[in-house]
Short mmCIF file of C-alpha atoms in Angstrom, two decimals:
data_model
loop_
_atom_site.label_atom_id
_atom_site.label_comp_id
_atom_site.label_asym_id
_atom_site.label_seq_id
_atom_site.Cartn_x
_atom_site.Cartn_y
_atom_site.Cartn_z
CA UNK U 213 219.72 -24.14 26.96
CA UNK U 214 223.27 -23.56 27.30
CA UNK U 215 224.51 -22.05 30.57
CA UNK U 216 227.67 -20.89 28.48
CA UNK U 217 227.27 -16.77 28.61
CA UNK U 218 225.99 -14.92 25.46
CA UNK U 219 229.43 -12.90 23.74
CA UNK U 220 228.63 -9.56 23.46
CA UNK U 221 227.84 -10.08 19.38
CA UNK U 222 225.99 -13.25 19.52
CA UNK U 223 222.07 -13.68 19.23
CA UNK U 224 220.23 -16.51 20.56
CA UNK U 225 217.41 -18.23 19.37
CA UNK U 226 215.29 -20.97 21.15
CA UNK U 227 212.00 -22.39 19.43
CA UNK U 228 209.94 -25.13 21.24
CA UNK U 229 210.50 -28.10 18.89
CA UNK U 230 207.87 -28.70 16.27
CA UNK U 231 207.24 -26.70 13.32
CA UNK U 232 208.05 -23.05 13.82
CA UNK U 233 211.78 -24.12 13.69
CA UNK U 234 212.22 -23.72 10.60
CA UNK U 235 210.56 -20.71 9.64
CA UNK U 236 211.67 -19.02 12.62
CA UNK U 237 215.55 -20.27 12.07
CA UNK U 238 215.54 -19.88 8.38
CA UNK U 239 214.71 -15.89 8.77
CA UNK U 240 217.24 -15.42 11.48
CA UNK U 241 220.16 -16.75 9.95
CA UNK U 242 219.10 -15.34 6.65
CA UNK U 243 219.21 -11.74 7.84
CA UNK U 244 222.20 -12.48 10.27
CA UNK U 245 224.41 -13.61 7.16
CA UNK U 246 222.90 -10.72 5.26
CA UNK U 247 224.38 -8.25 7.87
CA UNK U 248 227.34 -10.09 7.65
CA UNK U 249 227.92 -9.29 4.39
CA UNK U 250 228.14 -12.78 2.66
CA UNK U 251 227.35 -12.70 -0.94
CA UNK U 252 224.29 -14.75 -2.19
CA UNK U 253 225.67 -17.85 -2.68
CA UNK U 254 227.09 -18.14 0.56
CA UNK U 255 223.98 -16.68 2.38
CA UNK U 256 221.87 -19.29 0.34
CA UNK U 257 224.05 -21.80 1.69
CA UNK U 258 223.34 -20.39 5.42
CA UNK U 259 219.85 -20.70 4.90
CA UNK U 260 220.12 -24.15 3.27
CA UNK U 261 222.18 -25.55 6.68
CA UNK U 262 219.35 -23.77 8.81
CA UNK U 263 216.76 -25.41 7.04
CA UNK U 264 218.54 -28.77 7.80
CA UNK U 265 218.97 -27.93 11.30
CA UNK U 266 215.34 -27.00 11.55
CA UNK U 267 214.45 -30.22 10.03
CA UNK U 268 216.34 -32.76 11.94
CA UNK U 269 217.08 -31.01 15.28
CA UNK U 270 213.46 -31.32 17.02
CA UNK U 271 214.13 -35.29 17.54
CA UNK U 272 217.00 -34.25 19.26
CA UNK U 273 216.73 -31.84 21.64
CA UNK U 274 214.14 -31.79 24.93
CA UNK U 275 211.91 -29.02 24.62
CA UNK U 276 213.15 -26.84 22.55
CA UNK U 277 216.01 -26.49 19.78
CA UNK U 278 218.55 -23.63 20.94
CA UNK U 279 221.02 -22.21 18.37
CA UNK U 280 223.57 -19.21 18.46
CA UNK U 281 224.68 -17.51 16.05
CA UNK U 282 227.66 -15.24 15.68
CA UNK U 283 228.58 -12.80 12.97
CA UNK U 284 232.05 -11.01 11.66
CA UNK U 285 232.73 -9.67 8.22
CA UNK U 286 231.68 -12.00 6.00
CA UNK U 287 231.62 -14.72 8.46
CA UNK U 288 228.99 -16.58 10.29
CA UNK U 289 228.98 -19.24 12.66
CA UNK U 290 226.24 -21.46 14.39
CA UNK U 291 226.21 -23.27 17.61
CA UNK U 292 222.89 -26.01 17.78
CA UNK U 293 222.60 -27.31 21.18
CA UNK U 294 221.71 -28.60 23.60
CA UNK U 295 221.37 -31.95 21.89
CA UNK U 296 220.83 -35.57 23.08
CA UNK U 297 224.16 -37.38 22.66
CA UNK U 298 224.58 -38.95 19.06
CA UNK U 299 221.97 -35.88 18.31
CA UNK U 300 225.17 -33.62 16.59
CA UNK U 301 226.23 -36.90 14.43
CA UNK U 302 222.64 -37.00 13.11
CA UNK U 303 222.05 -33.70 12.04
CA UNK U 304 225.53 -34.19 10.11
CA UNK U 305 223.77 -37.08 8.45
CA UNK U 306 223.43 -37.68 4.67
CA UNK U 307 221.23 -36.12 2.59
CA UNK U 308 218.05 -38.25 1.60
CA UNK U 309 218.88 -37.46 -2.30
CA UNK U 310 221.49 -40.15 -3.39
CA UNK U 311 224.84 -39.09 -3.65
CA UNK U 312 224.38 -35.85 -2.12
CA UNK U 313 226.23 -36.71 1.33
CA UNK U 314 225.91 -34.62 4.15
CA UNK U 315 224.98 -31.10 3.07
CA UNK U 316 225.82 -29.32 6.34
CA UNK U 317 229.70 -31.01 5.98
CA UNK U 318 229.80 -30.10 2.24
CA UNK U 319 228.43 -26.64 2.69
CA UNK U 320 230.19 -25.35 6.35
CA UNK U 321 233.85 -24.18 6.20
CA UNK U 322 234.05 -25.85 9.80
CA UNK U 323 232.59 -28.32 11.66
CA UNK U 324 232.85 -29.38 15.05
CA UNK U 325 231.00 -31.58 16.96
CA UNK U 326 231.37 -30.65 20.77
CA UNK U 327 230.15 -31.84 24.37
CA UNK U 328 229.06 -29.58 27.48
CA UNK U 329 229.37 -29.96 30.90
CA UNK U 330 226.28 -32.08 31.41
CA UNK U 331 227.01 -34.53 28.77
CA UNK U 332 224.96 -33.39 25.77
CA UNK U 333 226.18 -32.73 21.77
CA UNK U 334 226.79 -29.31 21.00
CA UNK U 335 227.46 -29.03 16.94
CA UNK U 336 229.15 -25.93 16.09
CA UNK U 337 229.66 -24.75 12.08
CA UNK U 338 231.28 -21.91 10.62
CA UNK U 339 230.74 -20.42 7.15
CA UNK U 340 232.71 -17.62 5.28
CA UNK U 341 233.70 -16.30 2.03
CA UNK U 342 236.74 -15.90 1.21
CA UNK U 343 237.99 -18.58 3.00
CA UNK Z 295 214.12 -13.79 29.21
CA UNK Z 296 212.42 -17.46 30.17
CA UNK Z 297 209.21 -18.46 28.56
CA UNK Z 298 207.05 -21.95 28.34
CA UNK Z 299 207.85 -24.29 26.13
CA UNK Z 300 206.26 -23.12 23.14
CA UNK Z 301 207.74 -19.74 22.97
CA UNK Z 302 210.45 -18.52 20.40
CA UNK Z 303 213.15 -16.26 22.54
CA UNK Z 304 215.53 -13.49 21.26
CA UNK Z 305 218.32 -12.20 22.23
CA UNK Z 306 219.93 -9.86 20.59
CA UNK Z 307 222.59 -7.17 20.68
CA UNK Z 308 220.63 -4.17 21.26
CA UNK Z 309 221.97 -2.59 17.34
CA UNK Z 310 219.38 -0.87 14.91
CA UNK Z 311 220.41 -3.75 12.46
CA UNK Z 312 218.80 -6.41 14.31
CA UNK Z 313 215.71 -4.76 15.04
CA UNK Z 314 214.80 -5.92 11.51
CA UNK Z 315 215.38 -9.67 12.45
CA UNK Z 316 212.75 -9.04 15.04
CA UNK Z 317 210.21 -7.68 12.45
CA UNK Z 318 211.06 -10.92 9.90
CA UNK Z 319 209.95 -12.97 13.10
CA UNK Z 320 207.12 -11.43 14.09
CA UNK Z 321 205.69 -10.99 10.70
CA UNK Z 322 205.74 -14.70 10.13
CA UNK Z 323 204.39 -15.73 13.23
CA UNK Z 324 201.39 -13.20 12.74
CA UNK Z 325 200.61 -14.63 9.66
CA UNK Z 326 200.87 -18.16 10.83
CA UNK Z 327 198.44 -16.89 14.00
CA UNK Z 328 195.66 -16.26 12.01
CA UNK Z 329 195.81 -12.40 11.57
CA UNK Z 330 195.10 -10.61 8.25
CA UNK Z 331 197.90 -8.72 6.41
CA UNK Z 332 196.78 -5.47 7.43
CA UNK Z 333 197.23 -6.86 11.09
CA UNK Z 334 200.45 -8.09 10.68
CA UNK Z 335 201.82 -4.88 9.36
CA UNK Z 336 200.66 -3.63 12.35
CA UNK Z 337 202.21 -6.13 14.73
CA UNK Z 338 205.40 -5.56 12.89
CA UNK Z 339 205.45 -1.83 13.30
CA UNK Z 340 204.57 -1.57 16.80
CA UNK Z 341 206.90 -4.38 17.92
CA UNK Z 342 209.86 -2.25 15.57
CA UNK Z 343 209.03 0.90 17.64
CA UNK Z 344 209.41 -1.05 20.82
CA UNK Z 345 212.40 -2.34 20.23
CA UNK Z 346 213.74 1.04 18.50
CA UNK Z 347 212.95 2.24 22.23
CA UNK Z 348 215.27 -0.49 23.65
CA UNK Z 349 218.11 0.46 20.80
CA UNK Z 350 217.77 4.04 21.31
CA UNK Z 351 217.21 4.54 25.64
CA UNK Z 352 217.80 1.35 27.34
CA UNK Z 353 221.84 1.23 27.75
CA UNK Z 354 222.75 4.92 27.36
CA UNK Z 355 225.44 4.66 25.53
CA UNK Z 356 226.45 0.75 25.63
CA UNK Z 357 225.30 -2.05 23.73
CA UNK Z 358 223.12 -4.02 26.16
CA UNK Z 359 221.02 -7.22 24.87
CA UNK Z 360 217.26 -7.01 23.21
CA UNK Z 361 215.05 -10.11 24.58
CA UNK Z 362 211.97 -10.86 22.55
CA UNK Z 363 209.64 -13.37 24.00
CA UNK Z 364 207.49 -14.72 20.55
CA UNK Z 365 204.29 -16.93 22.11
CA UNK Z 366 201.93 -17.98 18.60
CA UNK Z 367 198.62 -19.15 19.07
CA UNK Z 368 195.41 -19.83 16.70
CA UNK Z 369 194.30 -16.52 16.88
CA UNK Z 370 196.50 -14.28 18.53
CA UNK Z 371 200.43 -13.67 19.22
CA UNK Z 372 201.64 -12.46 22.09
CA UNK Z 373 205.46 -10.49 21.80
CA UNK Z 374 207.05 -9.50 24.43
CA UNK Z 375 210.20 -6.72 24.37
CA UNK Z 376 212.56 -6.49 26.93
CA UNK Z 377 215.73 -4.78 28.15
CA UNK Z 378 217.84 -4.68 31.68
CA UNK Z 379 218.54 -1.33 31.25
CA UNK Z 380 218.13 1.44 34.33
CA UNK Z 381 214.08 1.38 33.90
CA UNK Z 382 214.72 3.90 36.72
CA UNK Z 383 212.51 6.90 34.39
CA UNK Z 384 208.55 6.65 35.27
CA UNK Z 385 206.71 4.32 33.39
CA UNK Z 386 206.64 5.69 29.75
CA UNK Z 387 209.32 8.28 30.29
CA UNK Z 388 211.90 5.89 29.82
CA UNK Z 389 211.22 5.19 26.29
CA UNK Z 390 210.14 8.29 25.11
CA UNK Z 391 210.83 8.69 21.62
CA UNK Z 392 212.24 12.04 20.37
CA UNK Z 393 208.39 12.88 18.78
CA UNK Z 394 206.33 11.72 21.99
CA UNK Z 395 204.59 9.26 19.33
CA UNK Z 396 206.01 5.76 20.13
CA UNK Z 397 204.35 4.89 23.02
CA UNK Z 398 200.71 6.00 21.82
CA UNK Z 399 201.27 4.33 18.63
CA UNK Z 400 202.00 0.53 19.94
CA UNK Z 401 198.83 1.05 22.30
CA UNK Z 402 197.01 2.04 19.47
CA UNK Z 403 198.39 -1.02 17.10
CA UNK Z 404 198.20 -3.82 19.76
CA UNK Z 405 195.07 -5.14 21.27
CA UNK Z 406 196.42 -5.56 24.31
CA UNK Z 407 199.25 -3.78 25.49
CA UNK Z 408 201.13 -3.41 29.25
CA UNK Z 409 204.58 -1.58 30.18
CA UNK Z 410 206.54 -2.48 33.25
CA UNK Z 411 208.97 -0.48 34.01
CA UNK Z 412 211.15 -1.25 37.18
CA UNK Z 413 214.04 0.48 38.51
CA UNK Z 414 217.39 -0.95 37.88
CA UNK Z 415 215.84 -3.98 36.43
CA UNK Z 416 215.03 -3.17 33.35
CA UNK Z 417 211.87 -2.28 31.20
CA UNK Z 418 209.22 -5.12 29.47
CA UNK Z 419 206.44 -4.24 26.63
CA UNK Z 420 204.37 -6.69 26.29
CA UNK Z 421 201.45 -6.41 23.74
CA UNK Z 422 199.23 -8.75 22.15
CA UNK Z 423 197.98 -8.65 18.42
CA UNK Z 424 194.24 -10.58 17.34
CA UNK Z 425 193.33 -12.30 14.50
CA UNK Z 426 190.22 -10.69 13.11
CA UNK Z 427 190.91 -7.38 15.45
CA UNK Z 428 190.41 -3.84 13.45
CA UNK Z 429 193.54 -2.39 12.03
CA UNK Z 430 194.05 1.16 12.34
CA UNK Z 431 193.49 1.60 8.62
CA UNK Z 432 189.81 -0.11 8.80
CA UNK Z 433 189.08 1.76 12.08
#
């Protein structure tokens, strides 16, 4: 888990790898962007990229996946990591529908793909409306 | 709040609004352990009150964190709710609710149920929820 300090306003969320990431994830981020005050669309979206995250992130991290998640008016952000290194790049990978591309890239208003102090991927993502 | 490596953690600004993120959780991890509907109403209203304790008395006055410690098995989910406020009241003082009912009531809902309160290091409910246990509407 990240030794970076919670901000006041951010909740964290760690789930041993496996298959309770994505129902866990998917209802967190949900009702985050919900008190954010996105409209439908754009909390759909949230919920989409969590579902992605939940999917590909187990391979990728040790023991557990580890996200933070941040909320203004109608803005969210993310922060998955710890990852292995190469582990943010993946999770940014294409979709396996043709022509789809990466959803998290299409979807996100921001993407950043970051490293911490001990050398692991941090992927960061930021969605709004209005934007 | 540190737990093995199959637990889901929380943490949370201690705000009335997230309270319900908690109960989203909980309910579908005590569906996925095996308990009936009726039982996972329950879980989700004793875990609310115990975390309405933390949002209400903890940080008198401040917004402090909310730590929920999530641990699913077959047949039973353990939850654990837990503060750093003061904890400097007697055990069950500290989280008194306004009615005197919140306390009672999570004993009543969980199967097993334990409250550690320690001075100036915060307060921990932890309570555990059965598959298959009598609800309190078939008791």
């Amino acid at each position: 888990m990240s030794t970076t300090p919670l901000q006041a306003d951010e909740t964290a969320v760690s789930v041993a790898s496996g298959p309770l990431v994505g129902p866990v994830l998917r209802r967190v981020v949900g009702m985050l962007a919900a008190r954010a005050k996105l409209p439908l669309d754009r909390l759909d979206d949230a919920v989409l990229i969590a579902d992605v995250v939940a999917a590909r992130a187990s391979a990728y991290a040790s023991e557990a996946v580890h996200v933070r998640v941040g909320t203004a008016e109608r803005e969210l952000w993310l922060s998955i990591g710890p990852l292995t290194p190469g582990g943010a790049k993946a999770l940014l990978g294409e979709s396996p529908v043709p022509d789809v591309g990466s959803v998290i890239v299409k979807l996100a208003d921001e993407v950043h793909v970051d490293t911490d102090d001990a050398g692991d991927d941090v992927l960061r993502l930021r969605l709004s409306y209005g934007s | 709040m540190h737990g093995t490596a199959d637990d889901i953690c929380l943490s949370l600004p201690a705000r009335a609004e997230h309270i319900a993120v908690v109960r989203q959780v909980v309910g579908s991890l005590a569906g996925s352990s095996g308990i009936d509907p009726p039982g996972v109403d329950d879980a989700k209203l004793a875990v609310t009150e115990a975390c309405t304790n933390v949002v209400r008395h903890a940080y008198r006055g401040t917004i402090g964190r909310l730590h929920v410690l999530l641990r699913p098995a077959t047949d039973r989910l353990l939850v654990v709710v837990r503060d750093e406020g003061d904890g400097t009241a007697a055990p069950g003082e500290g989280h008194a609710d306004s009615a005197g009912l919140g306390l009672p009531l999570m004993r009543s809902l969980a199967q097993e149920f334990e409250l550690l309160d320690v001075p100036g290091d915060g307060t921990e409910v932890r309570m555990a929820f059965h598959a298959g246990a009598d609800t309190l509407e078939a008791a």
